Amino acid sequence: MATISRPAPALPAQATRAARPRWGARLAPYGYLAPFFVLFAAFGLFPLLYTAYVSLHRVELQTADRMDWLGLQNYTRLFEDPFFWNALRNTFTIGVLSTVPQLLLALGLAHLLNYRLRGRTFFRVAMLMPYATSVAAATLVFAQLFGRDYGLINWVLAGVGLSPVDWQADTWASQFGVSAIVTWRWTGYNALIYLAGMQAIPGELYESAAMDGASRWQQFRHVTVPGLRPTIIFTVVVSTIGASQLFGEPLLYEGNAGGGISHQYQTLGLYMYEQGWSFFHLGRAAAVAWVMFLLIVVLALINAAIAARRNRTDR
Amino acid sequence: MRPFRARRTTAAVGSAALAATMLLTACSSGTAGSKDNAGGDGKVTLTIDLFGTFGFKETGLYDEYMAAHPNITIKQTDTQDEGQYWQALQTKLAGGGGLADIQGLEVGRIASVVQKQADKFADLKTLGLGGVNDDLVPWKGAAVRTADGKVLGAGTDIGPEAICFRTDLFKAAGLPTDRTELAAKWSSWDGYLALGKQYVTKAAGGSAPEGNKWTDSAAGMFTAEVGQEKVRYADESGKPVYDKSPAVQTAWANSTKLVADGLSAKLPQWTPEWNKAFSTGKFATLSCPAWMIGYIKGQAGEAFAGKWDIAAGPGKTGNWGGSYLAIPRSSKHQKEAAELIKWLNAKEQQAKLFTKQGSFPSSTGAQAAIKTVKDPYFNNAPIGEIFSESAANMPAQVLGTDDGVIGKAFTDALGEVERTGTAPATAWQHALDNIKKASGN
Amino acid sequence: MKRSPLQGGPLAYAVLTAATLAFVFPFYWTLVAASRSNSELSAATPALTPGPNLFHNIGEALQQASIGTALLNSLLVSTAVTAGVVLSSTLAGFAFAKLRFRGRGLLLAVTVGTMMIPPQLGVIPLFMVIVKLDLQNKLPAVILPSLVSAFGVFFMRQFLIQALPDELIEAGRMDGASSLRIFRSIVLPVARPGMAVLGMLTFMATWNDFFWPIVALSSQNPTVQVALKSLGQGYVPDQSIIMAGTLLGTLPVLVVFGLLGRQIVGGIMQGAVKG
């Protein structure tokens, strides 16, 4: 708190003016960085390392100040727990179900938004509105729309002669339901990111493509998509990381940390929360957190490797 | 450049941050302060945090108490689902923040509190409530006493079981609606299932409203049936027996049969879908511990007055739920809280709670006073008589530390059976896995 | 931005309109559900237009789920966090963008690297810390850990690299201005648009923050998201009241969006090109 309210003290004070040129110039940069790094060390770095320490202990929520050394036992238990593998699998399938349609839709919408349009600001703002909504609010609304007996979606399905779907208990239907919330919230955001990328593509490229007789579709494929490659990689990385941490949507979909009646949409994030705050095993939850972190590092490395290889083959 | 203006901006942002932080610190300590403050005008705000429907508010007891004690203001918060309530309570107990002056505790959790968290709650003996449980049915009071004799909670209600049913739907399906006749027909769970089969056949034939099932869920039936035995999830020595106790085995077999026969509306209890089903009518019967009466009234509302009735259930007994009121050690108003608890648990208030809400008193004195109560909402059913008899036959239940967790695992597994068509054997295994995951260390 | 390659045809309008409807419908339906009664929501033919119960339901939501406290708390938390993040990020971002010092590359790499750290990772120690500090269920518990943001530093660095010419700083140095003075009178004015964008994004993100607040706070002293979580977990049985609470919790963000939507869109697109 104090650091925020007093950003300056680390900088040379008036009294030391004479010594400033030497010391000031050398120390000033660290003064600028201090507020950030002090708080960051306290609330970003320390927890990260301490989580690792906690994960090697038996710590229960009710007696949070007591830690009994366990070694790697929390981890071995984790890998023996079928619910962990189930959560990992769900995180992956829900990740695919939400990320792929989301990015494809976003790409298509961005393409349309890139046309000369009346009311384009309106379209852009409307598309970004879901992004401004909180996970909690969006999920509460969608959970109702997806209700089995009284939900609007099943009512529509019945109206067109289809049989109702159990959007909560059925494995694929519930995963689809959770993914729909993610897709709804993020499609517009990604569309705008793509749009920004498209606008950076020089118009001459399109003009010359048109001169060569390329159709709109061909222009999209051969001018737009290659030009967007860095942006696409960026959105894939961000969405993948987001998907690997998915938590709020599955928690509030039915309001239960179990992630469905057979844990059929329990993600890793939710599994961790359940361990810590439903079953009160903080040590085990810490182990899950570290596994999740390592998973993200692996994902990022894979992404980077793919990007690097793409770049090489392009040349 | 505009040095002056710029300087002002930095200063402004900096002081804004400072001000905001100070404001927040002030605010947070301020709220705590106002709660602590019993001085000055002597006003005290008592917070009371509950689950389900205790009925204090609905019965107007708070208003009555506040009228008699002008210096007291009572604020109640309430979570419908006890599972969610319990989790939140554990987090608060761990951190000591956000606890109310009075917390409700469910009977399935009481062994856990007594064994693991006795130091978190005030000993009611030290607050002049040493005798608060003397009048209760013996097991109820014993369950909340620690080995060294502390009294951690005051028993409110118990949950003697019966069956609630919809007379209008029964009539439409050509079933009898007379309580005694029904009680005889479903004197066993087999009889209950048989009658249910008759009901859904009629419903399918068009003589009862389509889509109406016999009961809300397999979970409801399971919990009711398992509650009829003395030993359920743990035996007297505290050893877990949930995977082989006859109580669980039989209840599981009957509940899965209920699903196989197509008698369940497959509604998960305590969810919005379940709540809504009360006002549309998706089921004809409901396993009814006494406190469920208040819940039905709250959810189904006036439109359904007179359409419900109540009869003695299979086995004519069983206990489902029931609660305690406890005072966290962190409460700043333990004396006032204790006085309120004492008053709420007095015979007169307990009798009133039963008459209006159906919460069946665990106090034997109050039980004597409510024997003749009838409930107009339930077709003037003699609820006093029905539940008194059920309570009289009630076994002295053995309570284990993980009862809440275990019960939830089994009802979740039954949900799997009815909603996803999972084979009962598979679901059974899931339940055991889940219990291991939740309770194992 | 100025040059659009092609004129949009009717098909483009049709698809975009359909997409817009899909994006907006859940908001509309929240309003519908919030203005009806529970039994109307469970009717065989669900209500599709707003009904008369809006204010009644809002009143109930305010009373039963402490949405009023939640709104105030969220406002306080988001304001404090936004101020903290914008200020600390501008300071650090400036240093990374324009100053030369030992360890710069390493520190920057650490900062950027930690952007990948999932928030879940810190939650358990943080929880243990606030339990120790007796901060549970108090607002500082959710403010303190959010006061700085690696993303914010990176964002301001990217912004200042482009927006702040080195010559300006040199000129300031020649005039003998102190380092602090240079920051105040040269950096800040230039940084202001970037700070505004970062501020908007931070405010929205903090308002919507979920994981840590539900661990640190409870329904006794909630932020909006904590209150909504309680609503979603059966704190209130009545669906129309839940939706009224959701509406109340979303409304402030939507109002901000209505007023500043264009700027937010601009900010995100700008950030995309830079980042």
Tab-separated table of C-alpha atoms in Angstrom, chain A residues 1 4-5 7-8 11-12 14 17 20 24-26 28-33 35-37 39-40 42-48 50-51 54 59 61 64-65 67 109 111-138 140-142 144-145 150-152 155 183-185 187-189 192-197 199-204 206-207 216 219 231 234 241 244-249 251-252 254-257 269-270 272-273 277 282-287 289-290 292-293 296-297 300, chain C residues 1-9 11-13 15-17 19-20 22-27 29-30 33 41-48 80 83-85 87-89 91-96 99-104 107-108 110-111 114-129 131-132 140 144-150 153 176-184 201 204 207-208 210-212 214-215 224-225 228-233 239-240 242-243 246 249-250 253-254 257-258 261-262 264-265 268-273 275:
chain	number	residue	atom	x	y	z
A	1	MET	CA	0.000	0.000	0.000
A	4	ILE	CA	1.698	2.847	-4.236
A	5	SER	CA	1.043	6.014	-2.372
A	7	PRO	CA	6.159	6.225	-5.785
A	8	ALA	CA	8.922	8.772	-5.411
A	11	LEU	CA	14.259	8.641	-6.347
A	12	PRO	CA	16.833	11.228	-5.310
A	14	GLN	CA	15.965	17.533	-3.253
A	17	ARG	CA	20.739	17.319	-5.650
A	20	ARG	CA	22.329	13.368	-8.348
A	24	GLY	CA	20.582	9.564	-9.616
A	25	ALA	CA	21.220	8.451	-13.143
A	26	ARG	CA	22.347	5.089	-12.000
A	28	ALA	CA	16.717	6.160	-10.915
A	29	PRO	CA	15.708	3.243	-13.146
A	30	TYR	CA	15.512	0.986	-10.122
A	31	GLY	CA	13.397	3.571	-8.386
A	32	TYR	CA	10.920	3.415	-11.239
A	33	LEU	CA	10.877	-0.341	-11.071
A	35	PRO	CA	6.920	-0.204	-6.794
A	36	PHE	CA	6.254	-2.878	-9.347
A	37	PHE	CA	8.912	-5.328	-8.303
A	39	LEU	CA	4.705	-5.834	-4.840
A	40	PHE	CA	5.363	-8.303	-7.581
A	42	ALA	CA	5.469	-10.240	-2.566
A	43	PHE	CA	2.326	-11.244	-4.414
A	44	GLY	CA	3.585	-12.805	-7.625
A	45	LEU	CA	6.903	-14.500	-7.093
A	46	PHE	CA	6.716	-15.520	-3.453
A	47	PRO	CA	3.386	-17.350	-3.800
A	48	LEU	CA	4.694	-19.135	-6.860
A	50	TYR	CA	5.726	-21.080	-1.751
A	51	THR	CA	3.073	-23.078	-3.601
A	54	VAL	CA	3.240	-26.228	0.260
A	59	VAL	CA	-1.829	-28.930	4.776
A	61	LEU	CA	-7.664	-25.821	5.298
A	64	ALA	CA	-3.789	-24.005	7.717
A	65	ASP	CA	-0.773	-23.178	9.873
A	67	MET	CA	2.401	-28.368	7.739
A	109	LEU	CA	-16.337	-12.027	-38.456
A	111	HIS	CA	-13.100	-10.520	-42.381
A	112	LEU	CA	-16.635	-9.171	-42.668
A	113	LEU	CA	-15.895	-6.285	-40.324
A	114	ASN	CA	-12.991	-5.335	-42.546
A	115	TYR	CA	-15.385	-4.478	-45.369
A	116	ARG	CA	-16.537	-0.916	-45.836
A	117	LEU	CA	-19.683	-0.939	-43.752
A	118	ARG	CA	-22.282	1.393	-42.363
A	119	GLY	CA	-22.542	1.177	-38.596
A	120	ARG	CA	-19.279	-0.646	-38.242
A	121	THR	CA	-18.570	0.915	-34.862
A	122	PHE	CA	-21.907	-0.404	-33.685
A	123	PHE	CA	-21.053	-3.922	-34.838
A	124	ARG	CA	-17.675	-3.758	-33.173
A	125	VAL	CA	-19.003	-2.531	-29.856
A	126	ALA	CA	-21.841	-5.092	-29.862
A	127	MET	CA	-19.384	-7.861	-30.509
A	128	LEU	CA	-17.177	-6.821	-27.646
A	129	MET	CA	-19.997	-6.597	-25.122
A	130	PRO	CA	-19.786	-10.245	-24.038
A	131	TYR	CA	-16.111	-9.682	-23.279
A	132	ALA	CA	-17.092	-6.977	-20.820
A	133	THR	CA	-19.434	-9.352	-19.020
A	134	SER	CA	-18.055	-11.289	-16.112
A	135	VAL	CA	-17.629	-15.033	-16.180
A	136	ALA	CA	-20.056	-15.309	-13.289
A	137	ALA	CA	-22.807	-13.281	-14.923
A	138	ALA	CA	-22.429	-14.952	-18.298
A	140	LEU	CA	-25.552	-17.757	-14.652
A	141	VAL	CA	-27.437	-16.645	-17.737
A	142	PHE	CA	-26.283	-19.506	-19.935
A	144	GLN	CA	-30.542	-20.979	-17.324
A	145	LEU	CA	-30.750	-20.976	-21.081
A	150	TYR	CA	-37.266	-25.031	-18.233
A	151	GLY	CA	-34.432	-23.809	-20.433
A	152	LEU	CA	-35.060	-21.690	-23.489
A	155	TRP	CA	-37.854	-25.128	-25.593
A	183	THR	CA	-17.026	-18.936	-27.141
A	184	TRP	CA	-19.692	-16.315	-26.555
A	185	ARG	CA	-17.455	-14.262	-24.294
A	187	THR	CA	-15.278	-14.476	-30.080
A	188	GLY	CA	-15.837	-10.746	-30.441
A	189	TYR	CA	-12.606	-9.913	-28.657
A	192	LEU	CA	-11.223	-7.316	-33.081
A	193	ILE	CA	-7.678	-8.549	-32.638
A	194	TYR	CA	-7.834	-10.132	-36.095
A	195	LEU	CA	-9.401	-7.016	-37.524
A	196	ALA	CA	-6.518	-4.953	-36.205
A	197	GLY	CA	-4.136	-7.392	-37.838
A	199	GLN	CA	-5.956	-3.483	-41.219
A	200	ALA	CA	-2.194	-3.632	-40.993
A	201	ILE	CA	-2.055	-5.617	-44.230
A	202	PRO	CA	-1.227	-3.225	-47.056
A	203	GLY	CA	-4.154	-2.619	-49.402
A	204	GLU	CA	-1.887	-2.894	-52.432
A	206	TYR	CA	-5.332	-6.965	-52.301
A	207	GLU	CA	-5.282	-4.703	-55.326
A	216	ARG	CA	-12.605	-12.851	-52.714
A	219	GLN	CA	-7.754	-13.159	-51.570
A	231	THR	CA	-1.767	-12.420	-34.913
A	234	PHE	CA	-0.837	-14.763	-30.640
A	241	ILE	CA	-3.494	-20.678	-21.968
A	244	SER	CA	-5.949	-24.569	-19.685
A	245	GLN	CA	-7.051	-22.442	-16.724
A	246	LEU	CA	-10.787	-22.653	-17.308
A	247	PHE	CA	-12.514	-22.437	-13.958
A	248	GLY	CA	-15.398	-20.040	-13.412
A	249	GLU	CA	-17.642	-21.354	-16.171
A	251	LEU	CA	-17.896	-23.960	-11.413
A	252	LEU	CA	-21.056	-21.955	-11.879
A	254	GLU	CA	-24.374	-26.017	-12.011
A	255	GLY	CA	-22.868	-24.237	-9.045
A	256	ASN	CA	-20.829	-27.219	-7.976
A	257	ALA	CA	-17.088	-27.746	-7.708
A	269	GLY	CA	-8.748	-25.512	-12.400
A	270	LEU	CA	-11.963	-26.771	-10.882
A	272	MET	CA	-7.791	-27.890	-7.872
A	273	TYR	CA	-10.474	-25.721	-6.314
A	277	TRP	CA	-11.992	-25.598	-0.908
A	282	LEU	CA	-4.540	-27.325	0.493
A	283	GLY	CA	-1.339	-29.312	0.043
A	284	ARG	CA	-2.855	-31.442	-2.681
A	285	ALA	CA	-4.398	-28.412	-4.325
A	286	ALA	CA	-0.947	-26.844	-4.420
A	287	ALA	CA	0.379	-29.907	-6.205
A	289	ALA	CA	-1.516	-25.907	-9.249
A	290	TRP	CA	2.092	-26.738	-9.987
A	292	MET	CA	-1.084	-26.953	-14.192
A	293	PHE	CA	1.736	-24.475	-14.359
A	296	ILE	CA	1.176	-24.353	-19.478
A	297	VAL	CA	4.925	-24.083	-19.846
A	300	ALA	CA	3.886	-22.508	-24.571
C	1	MET	CA	-8.207	1.865	-40.422
C	2	LYS	CA	-8.862	4.247	-43.224
C	3	ARG	CA	-8.567	1.850	-46.065
C	4	SER	CA	-11.046	-0.978	-46.359
C	5	PRO	CA	-10.339	-3.142	-49.300
C	6	LEU	CA	-13.910	-4.004	-50.217
C	7	GLN	CA	-17.431	-2.712	-49.934
C	8	GLY	CA	-19.596	-4.969	-47.788
C	9	GLY	CA	-22.514	-6.647	-49.540
C	11	LEU	CA	-24.602	-10.979	-47.136
C	12	ALA	CA	-21.991	-9.345	-44.918
C	13	TYR	CA	-24.695	-7.257	-43.272
C	15	VAL	CA	-24.194	-12.384	-41.192
C	16	LEU	CA	-23.000	-9.553	-38.988
C	17	THR	CA	-26.527	-8.777	-37.867
C	19	ALA	CA	-23.894	-12.537	-35.072
C	20	THR	CA	-24.754	-9.329	-33.244
C	22	ALA	CA	-26.405	-13.846	-30.901
C	23	PHE	CA	-24.009	-11.692	-28.906
C	24	VAL	CA	-26.711	-9.432	-27.549
C	25	PHE	CA	-29.500	-11.920	-26.914
C	26	PRO	CA	-28.234	-13.173	-23.535
C	27	PHE	CA	-28.303	-9.582	-22.274
C	29	TRP	CA	-32.897	-12.366	-21.927
C	30	THR	CA	-31.325	-11.419	-18.588
C	33	ALA	CA	-35.899	-13.088	-16.764
C	41	LEU	CA	-39.964	-18.591	-16.059
C	42	SER	CA	-40.977	-22.180	-15.503
C	43	ALA	CA	-44.112	-21.974	-17.622
C	44	ALA	CA	-44.495	-24.335	-20.576
C	45	THR	CA	-44.115	-21.390	-22.933
C	46	PRO	CA	-41.356	-19.251	-21.450
C	47	ALA	CA	-41.659	-15.499	-21.371
C	48	LEU	CA	-39.875	-13.748	-24.207
C	80	ALA	CA	-7.823	1.156	-6.118
C	83	ALA	CA	-4.840	3.357	-9.834
C	84	GLY	CA	-2.147	1.041	-8.539
C	85	VAL	CA	-1.665	-0.858	-11.752
C	87	LEU	CA	0.845	4.032	-11.832
C	88	SER	CA	3.247	1.174	-11.165
C	89	SER	CA	3.067	0.036	-14.793
C	91	LEU	CA	6.787	3.886	-13.894
C	92	ALA	CA	8.225	0.484	-14.682
C	93	GLY	CA	7.184	0.589	-18.315
C	94	PHE	CA	9.037	3.868	-18.763
C	95	ALA	CA	12.175	2.457	-17.192
C	96	PHE	CA	12.067	-0.590	-19.440
C	99	LEU	CA	16.296	3.840	-19.516
C	100	ARG	CA	19.492	1.885	-19.664
C	101	PHE	CA	20.539	-0.010	-16.578
C	102	ARG	CA	22.138	-3.223	-15.475
C	103	GLY	CA	19.862	-6.235	-15.470
C	104	ARG	CA	17.299	-4.650	-17.732
C	107	LEU	CA	14.184	-8.152	-15.369
C	108	LEU	CA	12.100	-7.643	-18.488
C	110	VAL	CA	11.166	-12.193	-15.818
C	111	THR	CA	8.266	-9.789	-16.096
C	114	THR	CA	5.467	-14.388	-15.477
C	115	MET	CA	2.567	-13.211	-17.587
C	116	MET	CA	2.022	-16.892	-18.275
C	117	ILE	CA	1.686	-17.860	-14.633
C	118	PRO	CA	-1.860	-18.939	-13.949
C	119	PRO	CA	-3.483	-16.984	-11.123
C	120	GLN	CA	-4.409	-20.294	-9.505
C	121	LEU	CA	-0.789	-20.891	-8.701
C	122	GLY	CA	-0.568	-18.202	-6.097
C	123	VAL	CA	-3.936	-18.727	-4.516
C	124	ILE	CA	-2.990	-21.197	-1.813
C	125	PRO	CA	-0.091	-19.291	-0.243
C	126	LEU	CA	-2.064	-16.077	-0.583
C	127	PHE	CA	-4.915	-17.693	1.255
C	128	MET	CA	-2.589	-18.803	4.015
C	129	VAL	CA	-1.138	-15.314	4.209
C	131	VAL	CA	-5.530	-15.993	7.160
C	132	LYS	CA	-2.391	-15.082	9.098
C	140	PRO	CA	-7.465	-5.284	1.162
C	144	LEU	CA	-3.102	-5.942	-2.412
C	145	PRO	CA	-2.270	-8.896	-4.663
C	146	SER	CA	-3.684	-7.116	-7.725
C	147	LEU	CA	-1.931	-3.776	-7.380
C	148	VAL	CA	0.691	-4.633	-9.953
C	149	SER	CA	0.410	-6.398	-13.273
C	150	ALA	CA	3.121	-7.793	-15.494
C	153	VAL	CA	4.241	-3.092	-17.428
C	176	GLY	CA	19.115	19.696	-16.051
C	177	ALA	CA	15.732	18.305	-15.122
C	178	SER	CA	15.784	15.663	-12.431
C	179	SER	CA	14.789	12.147	-13.250
C	180	LEU	CA	11.566	12.567	-11.361
C	181	ARG	CA	10.912	15.840	-13.096
C	182	ILE	CA	11.440	14.259	-16.476
C	183	PHE	CA	8.932	11.607	-15.595
C	184	ARG	CA	6.360	14.116	-14.438
C	201	LEU	CA	-8.804	-2.743	-19.314
C	204	MET	CA	-12.917	-4.212	-16.344
C	207	TRP	CA	-14.435	-5.846	-11.804
C	208	ASN	CA	-14.785	-9.270	-13.373
C	210	PHE	CA	-13.295	-14.260	-10.006
C	211	PHE	CA	-10.965	-16.906	-8.639
C	212	TRP	CA	-9.146	-15.030	-5.914
C	214	ILE	CA	-14.298	-16.056	-4.169
C	215	VAL	CA	-11.535	-17.565	-2.078
C	224	VAL	CA	-20.110	-8.357	-7.369
C	225	GLN	CA	-18.593	-11.582	-8.657
C	228	LEU	CA	-23.068	-13.653	-8.211
C	229	LYS	CA	-21.292	-16.848	-7.284
C	230	SER	CA	-23.413	-17.102	-4.159
C	231	LEU	CA	-26.494	-16.543	-6.289
C	232	GLY	CA	-25.392	-19.317	-8.612
C	233	GLN	CA	-24.862	-21.660	-5.695
C	239	GLN	CA	-34.460	-17.724	-10.495
C	240	SER	CA	-35.912	-14.348	-11.407
C	242	ILE	CA	-30.893	-14.457	-9.452
C	243	MET	CA	-31.259	-12.859	-12.860
C	246	THR	CA	-26.960	-10.697	-12.508
C	249	GLY	CA	-23.913	-6.813	-11.432
C	250	THR	CA	-23.500	-6.431	-15.188
C	253	VAL	CA	-19.915	-2.486	-16.922
C	254	LEU	CA	-22.466	-2.155	-19.687
C	257	PHE	CA	-19.239	0.201	-22.268
C	258	GLY	CA	-22.071	2.261	-23.683
C	261	GLY	CA	-17.278	1.390	-26.082
C	262	ARG	CA	-15.586	3.023	-29.028
C	264	ILE	CA	-12.337	0.339	-25.526
C	265	VAL	CA	-12.577	-1.180	-28.987
C	268	ILE	CA	-7.956	-3.402	-27.688
C	269	MET	CA	-7.159	-3.105	-31.375
C	270	GLN	CA	-4.276	-0.796	-30.620
C	271	GLY	CA	-2.970	-3.199	-28.002
C	272	ALA	CA	-3.239	-6.028	-30.495
C	273	VAL	CA	-1.051	-4.337	-33.059
C	275	GLY	CA	1.533	-6.529	-28.526
